mmCIF file of C-alpha atoms in Angstrom:
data_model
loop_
_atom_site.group_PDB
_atom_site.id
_atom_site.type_symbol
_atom_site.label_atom_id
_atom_site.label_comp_id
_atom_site.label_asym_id
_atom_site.label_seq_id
_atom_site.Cartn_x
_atom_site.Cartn_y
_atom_site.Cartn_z
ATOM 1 C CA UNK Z 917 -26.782 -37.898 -6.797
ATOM 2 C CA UNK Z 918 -25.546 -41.118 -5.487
ATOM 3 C CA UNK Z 919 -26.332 -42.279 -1.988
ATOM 4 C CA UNK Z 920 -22.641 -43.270 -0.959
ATOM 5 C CA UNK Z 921 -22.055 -39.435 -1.558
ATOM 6 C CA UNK Z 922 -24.306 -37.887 0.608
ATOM 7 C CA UNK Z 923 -21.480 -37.501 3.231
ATOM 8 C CA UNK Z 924 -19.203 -36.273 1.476
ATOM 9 C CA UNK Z 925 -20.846 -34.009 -0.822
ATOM 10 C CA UNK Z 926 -22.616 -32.677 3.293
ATOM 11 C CA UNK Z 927 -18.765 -32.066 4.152
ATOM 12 C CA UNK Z 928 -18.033 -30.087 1.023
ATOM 13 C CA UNK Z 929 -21.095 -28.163 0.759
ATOM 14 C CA UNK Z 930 -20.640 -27.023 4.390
ATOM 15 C CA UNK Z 931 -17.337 -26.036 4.352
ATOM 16 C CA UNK Z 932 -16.161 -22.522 3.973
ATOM 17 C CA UNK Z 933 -15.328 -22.350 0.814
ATOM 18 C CA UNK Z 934 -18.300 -23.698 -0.875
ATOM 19 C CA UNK Z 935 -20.253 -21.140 0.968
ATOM 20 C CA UNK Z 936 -18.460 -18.259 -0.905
ATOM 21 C CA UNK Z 937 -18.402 -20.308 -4.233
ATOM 22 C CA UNK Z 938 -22.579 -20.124 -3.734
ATOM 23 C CA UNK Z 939 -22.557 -16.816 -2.960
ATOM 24 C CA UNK Z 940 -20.274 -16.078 -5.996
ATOM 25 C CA UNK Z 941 -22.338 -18.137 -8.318
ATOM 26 C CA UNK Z 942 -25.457 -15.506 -6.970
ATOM 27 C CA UNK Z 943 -22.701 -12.391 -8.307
ATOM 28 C CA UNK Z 944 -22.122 -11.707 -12.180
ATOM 29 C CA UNK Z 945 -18.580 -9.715 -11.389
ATOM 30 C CA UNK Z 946 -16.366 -13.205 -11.033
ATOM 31 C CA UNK Z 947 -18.374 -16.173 -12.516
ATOM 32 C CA UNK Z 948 -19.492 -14.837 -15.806
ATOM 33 C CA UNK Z 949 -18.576 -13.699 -19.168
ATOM 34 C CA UNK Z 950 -20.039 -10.762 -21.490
ATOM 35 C CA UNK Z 951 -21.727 -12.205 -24.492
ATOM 36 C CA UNK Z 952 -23.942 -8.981 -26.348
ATOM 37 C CA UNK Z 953 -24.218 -7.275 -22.764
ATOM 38 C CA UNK Z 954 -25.427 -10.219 -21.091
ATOM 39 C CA UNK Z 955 -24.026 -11.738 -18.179
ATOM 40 C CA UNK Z 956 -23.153 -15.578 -18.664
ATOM 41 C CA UNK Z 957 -22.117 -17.754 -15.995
ATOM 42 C CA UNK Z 958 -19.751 -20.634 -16.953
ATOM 43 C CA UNK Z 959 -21.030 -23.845 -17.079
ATOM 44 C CA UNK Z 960 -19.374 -27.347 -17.652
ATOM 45 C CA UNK Z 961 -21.516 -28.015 -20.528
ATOM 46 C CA UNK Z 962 -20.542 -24.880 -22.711
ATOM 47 C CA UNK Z 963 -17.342 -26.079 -22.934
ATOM 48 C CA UNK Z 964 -18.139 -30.259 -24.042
ATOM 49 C CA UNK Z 965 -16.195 -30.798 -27.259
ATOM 50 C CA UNK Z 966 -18.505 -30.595 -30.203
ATOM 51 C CA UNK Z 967 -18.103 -34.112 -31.070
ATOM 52 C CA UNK Z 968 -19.037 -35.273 -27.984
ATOM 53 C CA UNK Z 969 -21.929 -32.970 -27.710
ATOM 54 C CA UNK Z 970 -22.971 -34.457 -30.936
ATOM 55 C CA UNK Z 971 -22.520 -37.824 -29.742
ATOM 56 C CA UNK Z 972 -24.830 -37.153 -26.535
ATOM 57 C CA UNK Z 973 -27.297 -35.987 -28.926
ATOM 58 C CA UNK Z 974 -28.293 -39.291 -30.261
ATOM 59 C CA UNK Z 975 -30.975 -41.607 -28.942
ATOM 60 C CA UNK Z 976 -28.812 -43.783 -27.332
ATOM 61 C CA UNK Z 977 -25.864 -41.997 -26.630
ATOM 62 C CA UNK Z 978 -22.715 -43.985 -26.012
ATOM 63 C CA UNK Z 979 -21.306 -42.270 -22.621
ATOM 64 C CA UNK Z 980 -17.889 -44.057 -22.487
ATOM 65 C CA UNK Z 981 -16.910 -43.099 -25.056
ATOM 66 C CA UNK Z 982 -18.201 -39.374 -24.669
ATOM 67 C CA UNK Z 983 -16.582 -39.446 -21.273
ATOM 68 C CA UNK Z 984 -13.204 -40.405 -22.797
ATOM 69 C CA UNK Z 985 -13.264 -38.190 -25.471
ATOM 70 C CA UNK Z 986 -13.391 -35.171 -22.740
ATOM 71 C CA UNK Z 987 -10.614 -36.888 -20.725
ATOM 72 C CA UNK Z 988 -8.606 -36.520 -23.946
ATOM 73 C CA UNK Z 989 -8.435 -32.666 -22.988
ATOM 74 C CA UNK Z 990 -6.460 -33.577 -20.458
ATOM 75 C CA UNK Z 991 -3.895 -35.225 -22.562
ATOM 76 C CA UNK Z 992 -3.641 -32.511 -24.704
ATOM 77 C CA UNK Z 993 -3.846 -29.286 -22.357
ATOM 78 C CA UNK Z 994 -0.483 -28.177 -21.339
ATOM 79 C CA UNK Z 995 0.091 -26.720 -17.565
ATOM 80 C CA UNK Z 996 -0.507 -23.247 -17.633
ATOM 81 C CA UNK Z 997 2.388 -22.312 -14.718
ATOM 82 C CA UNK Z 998 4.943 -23.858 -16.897
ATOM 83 C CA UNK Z 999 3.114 -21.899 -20.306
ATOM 84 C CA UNK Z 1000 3.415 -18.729 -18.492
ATOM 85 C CA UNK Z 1001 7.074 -19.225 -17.853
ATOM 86 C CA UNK Z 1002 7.685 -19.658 -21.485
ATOM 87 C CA UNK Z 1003 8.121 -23.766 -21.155
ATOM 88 C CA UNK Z 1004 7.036 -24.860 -24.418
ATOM 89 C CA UNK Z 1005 6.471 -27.839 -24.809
ATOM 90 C CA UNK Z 1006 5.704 -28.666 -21.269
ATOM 91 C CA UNK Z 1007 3.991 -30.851 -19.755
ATOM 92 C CA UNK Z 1008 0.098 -31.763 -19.904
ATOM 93 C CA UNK Z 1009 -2.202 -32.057 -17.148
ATOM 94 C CA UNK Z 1010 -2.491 -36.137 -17.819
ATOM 95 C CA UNK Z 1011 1.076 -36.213 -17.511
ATOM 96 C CA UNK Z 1012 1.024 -34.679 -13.547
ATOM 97 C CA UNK Z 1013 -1.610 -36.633 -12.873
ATOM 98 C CA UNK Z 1014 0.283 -39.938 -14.357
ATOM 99 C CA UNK Z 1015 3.561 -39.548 -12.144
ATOM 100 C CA UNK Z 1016 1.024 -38.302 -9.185
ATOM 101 C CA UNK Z 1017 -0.133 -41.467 -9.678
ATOM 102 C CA UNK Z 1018 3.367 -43.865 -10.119
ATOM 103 C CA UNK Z 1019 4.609 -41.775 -6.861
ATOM 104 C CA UNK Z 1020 1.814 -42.607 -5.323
ATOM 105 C CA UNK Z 1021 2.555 -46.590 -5.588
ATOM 106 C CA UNK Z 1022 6.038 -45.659 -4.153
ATOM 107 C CA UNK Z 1023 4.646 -44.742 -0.532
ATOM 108 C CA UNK Z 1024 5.818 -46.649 2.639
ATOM 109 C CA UNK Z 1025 3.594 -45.595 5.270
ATOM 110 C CA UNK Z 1026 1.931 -49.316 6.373
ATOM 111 C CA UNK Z 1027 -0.775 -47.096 7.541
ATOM 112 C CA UNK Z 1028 -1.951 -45.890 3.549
ATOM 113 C CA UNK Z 1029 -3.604 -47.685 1.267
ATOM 114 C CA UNK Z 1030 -1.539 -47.027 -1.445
ATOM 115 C CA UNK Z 1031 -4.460 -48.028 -3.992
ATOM 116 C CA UNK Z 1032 -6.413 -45.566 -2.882
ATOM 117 C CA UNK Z 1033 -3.687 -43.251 -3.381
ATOM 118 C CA UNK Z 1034 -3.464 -43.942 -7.227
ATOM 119 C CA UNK Z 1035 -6.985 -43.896 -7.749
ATOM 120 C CA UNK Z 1036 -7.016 -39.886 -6.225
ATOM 121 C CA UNK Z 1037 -4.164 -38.972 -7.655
ATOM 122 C CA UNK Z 1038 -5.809 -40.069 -11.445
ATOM 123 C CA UNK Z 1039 -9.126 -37.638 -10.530
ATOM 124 C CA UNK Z 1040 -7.972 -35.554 -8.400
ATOM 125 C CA UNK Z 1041 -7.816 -32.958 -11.288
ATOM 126 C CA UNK Z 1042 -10.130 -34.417 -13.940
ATOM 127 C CA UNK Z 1043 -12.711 -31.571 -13.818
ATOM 128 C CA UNK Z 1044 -9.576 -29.402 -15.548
ATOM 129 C CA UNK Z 1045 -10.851 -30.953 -18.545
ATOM 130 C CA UNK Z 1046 -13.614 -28.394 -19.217
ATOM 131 C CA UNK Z 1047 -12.129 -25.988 -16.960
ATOM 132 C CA UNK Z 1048 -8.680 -25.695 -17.644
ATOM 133 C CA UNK Z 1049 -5.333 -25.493 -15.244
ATOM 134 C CA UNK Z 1050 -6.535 -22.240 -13.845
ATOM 135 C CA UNK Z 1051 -3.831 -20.152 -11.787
ATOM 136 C CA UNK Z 1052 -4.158 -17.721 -9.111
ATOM 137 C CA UNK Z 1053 -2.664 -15.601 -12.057
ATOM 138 C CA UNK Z 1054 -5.041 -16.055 -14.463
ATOM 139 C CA UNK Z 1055 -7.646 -13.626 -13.559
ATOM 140 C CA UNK Z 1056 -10.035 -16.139 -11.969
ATOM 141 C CA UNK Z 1057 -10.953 -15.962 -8.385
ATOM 142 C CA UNK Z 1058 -10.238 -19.130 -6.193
ATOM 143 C CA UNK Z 1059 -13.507 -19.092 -4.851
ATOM 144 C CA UNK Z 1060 -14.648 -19.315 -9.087
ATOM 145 C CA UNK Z 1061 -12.481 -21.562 -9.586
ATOM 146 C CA UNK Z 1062 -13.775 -24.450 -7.392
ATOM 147 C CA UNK Z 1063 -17.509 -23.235 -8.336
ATOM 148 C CA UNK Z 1064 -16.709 -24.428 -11.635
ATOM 149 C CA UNK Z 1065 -14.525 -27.520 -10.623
ATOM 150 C CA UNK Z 1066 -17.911 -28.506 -8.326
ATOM 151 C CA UNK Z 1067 -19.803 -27.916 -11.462
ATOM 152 C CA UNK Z 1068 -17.744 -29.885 -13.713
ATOM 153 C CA UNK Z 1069 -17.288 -32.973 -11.501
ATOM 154 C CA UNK Z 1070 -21.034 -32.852 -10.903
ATOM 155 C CA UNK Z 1071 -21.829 -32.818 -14.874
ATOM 156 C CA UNK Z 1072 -19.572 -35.520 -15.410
ATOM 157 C CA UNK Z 1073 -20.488 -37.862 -13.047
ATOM 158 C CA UNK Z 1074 -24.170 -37.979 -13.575
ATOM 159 C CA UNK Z 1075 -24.777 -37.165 -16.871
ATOM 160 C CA UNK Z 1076 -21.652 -39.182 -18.565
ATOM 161 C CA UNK Z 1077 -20.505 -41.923 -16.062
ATOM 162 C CA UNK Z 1078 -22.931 -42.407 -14.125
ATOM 163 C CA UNK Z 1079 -25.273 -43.664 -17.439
ATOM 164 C CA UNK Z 1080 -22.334 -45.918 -18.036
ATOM 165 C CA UNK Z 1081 -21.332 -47.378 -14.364
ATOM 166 C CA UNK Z 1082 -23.459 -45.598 -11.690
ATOM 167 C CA UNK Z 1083 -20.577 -47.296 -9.316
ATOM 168 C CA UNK Z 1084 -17.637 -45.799 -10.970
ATOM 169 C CA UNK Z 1085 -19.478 -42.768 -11.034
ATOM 170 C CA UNK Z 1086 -19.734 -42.994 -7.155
ATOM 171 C CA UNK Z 1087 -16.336 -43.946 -6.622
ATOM 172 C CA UNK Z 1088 -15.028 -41.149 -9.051
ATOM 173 C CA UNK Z 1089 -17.220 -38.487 -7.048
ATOM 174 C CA UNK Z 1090 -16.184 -39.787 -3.809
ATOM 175 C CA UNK Z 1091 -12.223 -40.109 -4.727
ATOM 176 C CA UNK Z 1092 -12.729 -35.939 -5.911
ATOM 177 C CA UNK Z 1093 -14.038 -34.824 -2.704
ATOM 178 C CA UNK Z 1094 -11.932 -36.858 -0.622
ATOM 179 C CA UNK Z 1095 -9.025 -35.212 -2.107
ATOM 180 C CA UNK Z 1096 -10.725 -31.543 -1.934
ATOM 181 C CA UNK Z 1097 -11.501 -31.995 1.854
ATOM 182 C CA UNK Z 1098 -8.072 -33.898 2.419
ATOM 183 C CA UNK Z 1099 -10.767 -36.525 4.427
ATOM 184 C CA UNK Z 1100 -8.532 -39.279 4.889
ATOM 185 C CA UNK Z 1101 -4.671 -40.219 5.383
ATOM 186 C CA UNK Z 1102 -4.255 -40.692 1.395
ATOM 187 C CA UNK Z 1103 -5.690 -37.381 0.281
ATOM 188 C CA UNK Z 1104 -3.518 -36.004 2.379
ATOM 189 C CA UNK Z 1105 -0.768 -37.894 1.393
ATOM 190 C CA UNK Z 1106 -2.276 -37.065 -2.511
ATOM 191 C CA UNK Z 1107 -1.939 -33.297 -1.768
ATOM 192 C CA UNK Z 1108 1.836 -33.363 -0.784
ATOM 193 C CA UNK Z 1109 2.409 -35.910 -3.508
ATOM 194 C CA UNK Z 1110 1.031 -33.316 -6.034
ATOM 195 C CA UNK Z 1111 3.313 -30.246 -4.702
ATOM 196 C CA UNK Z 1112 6.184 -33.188 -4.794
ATOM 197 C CA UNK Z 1113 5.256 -34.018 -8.459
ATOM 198 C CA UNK Z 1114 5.381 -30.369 -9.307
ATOM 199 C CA UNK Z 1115 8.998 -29.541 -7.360
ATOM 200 C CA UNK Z 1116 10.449 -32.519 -9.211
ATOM 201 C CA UNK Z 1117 9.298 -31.662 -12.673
ATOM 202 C CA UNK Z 1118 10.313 -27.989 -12.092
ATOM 203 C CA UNK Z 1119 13.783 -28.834 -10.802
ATOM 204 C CA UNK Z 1120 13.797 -30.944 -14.573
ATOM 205 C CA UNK Z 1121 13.005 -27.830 -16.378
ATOM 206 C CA UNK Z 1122 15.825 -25.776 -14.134
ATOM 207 C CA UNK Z 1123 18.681 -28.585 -15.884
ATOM 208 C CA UNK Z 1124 16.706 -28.156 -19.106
ATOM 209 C CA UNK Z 1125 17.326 -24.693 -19.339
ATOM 210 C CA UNK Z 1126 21.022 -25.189 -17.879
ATOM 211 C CA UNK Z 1127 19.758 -23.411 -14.587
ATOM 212 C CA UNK Z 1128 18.683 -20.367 -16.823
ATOM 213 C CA UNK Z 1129 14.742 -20.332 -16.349
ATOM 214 C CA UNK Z 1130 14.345 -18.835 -12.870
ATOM 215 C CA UNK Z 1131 11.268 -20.894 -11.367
ATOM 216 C CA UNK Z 1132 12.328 -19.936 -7.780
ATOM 217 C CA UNK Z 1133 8.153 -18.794 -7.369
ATOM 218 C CA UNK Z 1134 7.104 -22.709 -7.499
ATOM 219 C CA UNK Z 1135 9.589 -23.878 -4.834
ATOM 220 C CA UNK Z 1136 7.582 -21.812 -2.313
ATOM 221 C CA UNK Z 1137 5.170 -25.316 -2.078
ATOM 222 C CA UNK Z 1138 7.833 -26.824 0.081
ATOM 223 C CA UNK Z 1139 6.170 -25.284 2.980
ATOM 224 C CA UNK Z 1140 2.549 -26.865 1.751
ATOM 225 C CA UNK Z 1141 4.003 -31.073 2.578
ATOM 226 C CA UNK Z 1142 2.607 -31.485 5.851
ATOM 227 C CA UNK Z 1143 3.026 -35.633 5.849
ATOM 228 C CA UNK Z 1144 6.976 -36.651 7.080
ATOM 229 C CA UNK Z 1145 7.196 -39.012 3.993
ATOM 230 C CA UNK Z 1146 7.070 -36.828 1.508
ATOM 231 C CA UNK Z 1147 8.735 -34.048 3.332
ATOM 232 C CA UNK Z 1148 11.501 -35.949 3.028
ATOM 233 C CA UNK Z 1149 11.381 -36.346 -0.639
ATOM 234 C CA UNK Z 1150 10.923 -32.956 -0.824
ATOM 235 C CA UNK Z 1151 14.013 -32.704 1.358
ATOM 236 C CA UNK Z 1152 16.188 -34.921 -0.497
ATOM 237 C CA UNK Z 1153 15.338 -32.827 -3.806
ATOM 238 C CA UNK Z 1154 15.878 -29.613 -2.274
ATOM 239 C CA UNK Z 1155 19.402 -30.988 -1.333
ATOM 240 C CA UNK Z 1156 19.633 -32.476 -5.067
ATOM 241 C CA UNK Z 1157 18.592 -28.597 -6.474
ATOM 242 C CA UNK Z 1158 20.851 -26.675 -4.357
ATOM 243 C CA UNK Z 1159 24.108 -29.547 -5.056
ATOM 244 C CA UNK Z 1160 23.049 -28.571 -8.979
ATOM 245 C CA UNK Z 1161 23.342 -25.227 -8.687
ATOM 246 C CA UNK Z 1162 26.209 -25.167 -6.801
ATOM 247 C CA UNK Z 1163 28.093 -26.998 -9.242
ATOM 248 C CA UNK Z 1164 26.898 -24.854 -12.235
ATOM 249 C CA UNK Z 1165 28.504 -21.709 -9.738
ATOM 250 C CA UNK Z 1166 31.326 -23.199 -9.533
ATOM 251 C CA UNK Z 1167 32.061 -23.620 -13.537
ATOM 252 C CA UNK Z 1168 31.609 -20.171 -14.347
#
């Protein structure tokens, strides 16, 4: 593990919620799978695409492009809270993480590097790759779920970037935890910026679906922006949503 990590990685491994995820990972009732009566506990590298895991195979592996091929699972995994509303075709994971990122560029605040902003915003969910956009309805545990986001970030950075570009695996490490500890003004900023990105594209599938898909469960993450900036983005869309449906009242 990289030096310029230790911190962080001290932060996250002392913080409450690691703590369960270890004791979890020590439990076969919410971190494993049956396979012929045994026990399995998931592990980032079960679920590598078989062409990379091919490609890794050879002498001299080439890790960038192994690395990219598993990004590619973001491209092409929808969002599971818009999937279990019956929003097909919806949205992928890559293409949160893409306006996260544009909206991100968009911030005011002197105070925020707004580069550093874009650069969490593009990782902040890259371990979804292997693991997949897991909701609290999905019949994973939250404490699971971040065991096998740890795992997954872990796996990735030292065994595929960090062969590559042991700085960019650094940075990539350090961008994930920052965001999972909200340790700085931008992950914070990140954080609302993702429950913005999600109101926004929700209040799109609302006009979609002439006001007909009732989504009203997602627009509970208005309370979740803590940062003024955003809270008034949020505001200004909650005022757009409830002008919308007004008007759609007032034609029947």
């Amino acid at each position: 593990m990289f030096i310029g990590s230790i911190r962080l990685l001290r932060q996250y491994s002392n913080s409450a919620r690691v703590k369960t995820v270890v004791w979890n990972r020590m439990s076969t009732t919410t971190t494993s799978s049956m396979s012929n009566g045994i026990h399995k506990v998931w592990k980032p590298q079960d679920h590598i695409p078989s062409e990379v895991q091919v490609m890794l195979s050879k002498p001299q592996p080439n890790y960038i492009l192994s690395f990219l091929h598993v990004v590619q699972q973001l491209k092409i995994q929808r969002r599971t809270g818009w999937l279990d509303h019956d929003i097909n075709p919806c949205e992928s994971i890559a293409d949160h993480m893409y306006r996260m990122s544009i909206t991100s560029m968009l911030i005011n605040d002197t105070k925020v590097n707004r580069d550093k902003c874009v650069r969490i915003a593009l990782v902040h969910d890259i371990a979804e790759a292997l693991v997949g956009d897991i909701t609290p309805f999905g019949g994973v545990t939250k404490e699971e779920k971040h065991r096998r986001e740890w795992e997954t970030i872990q796996y990735l950075c030292e065994n595929l970037i960090e062969p590559h570009n042991r700085t960019a695996a650094e940075e990539i490490m350090n961008d994930w935890l920052a965001y999972e500890n909200i340790s700085s003004l931008e992950a914070r900023y990140v954080k609302d910026i993702d429950k913005y990105e999600m109101l926004v594209q929700c209040f799109e599938y609302e006009r979609a679906s002439n006001g007909q898909k009732n989504l009203e469960q997602f627009w509970s993450a208005v309370s979740s922006v803590k940062t003024e900036e955003v809270g008034s983005w949020v505001k200004d869309l909650c005022e757009e949503r409830r002008e919308y449906f007004a008007q759609l009242s007032r034609k029947k």
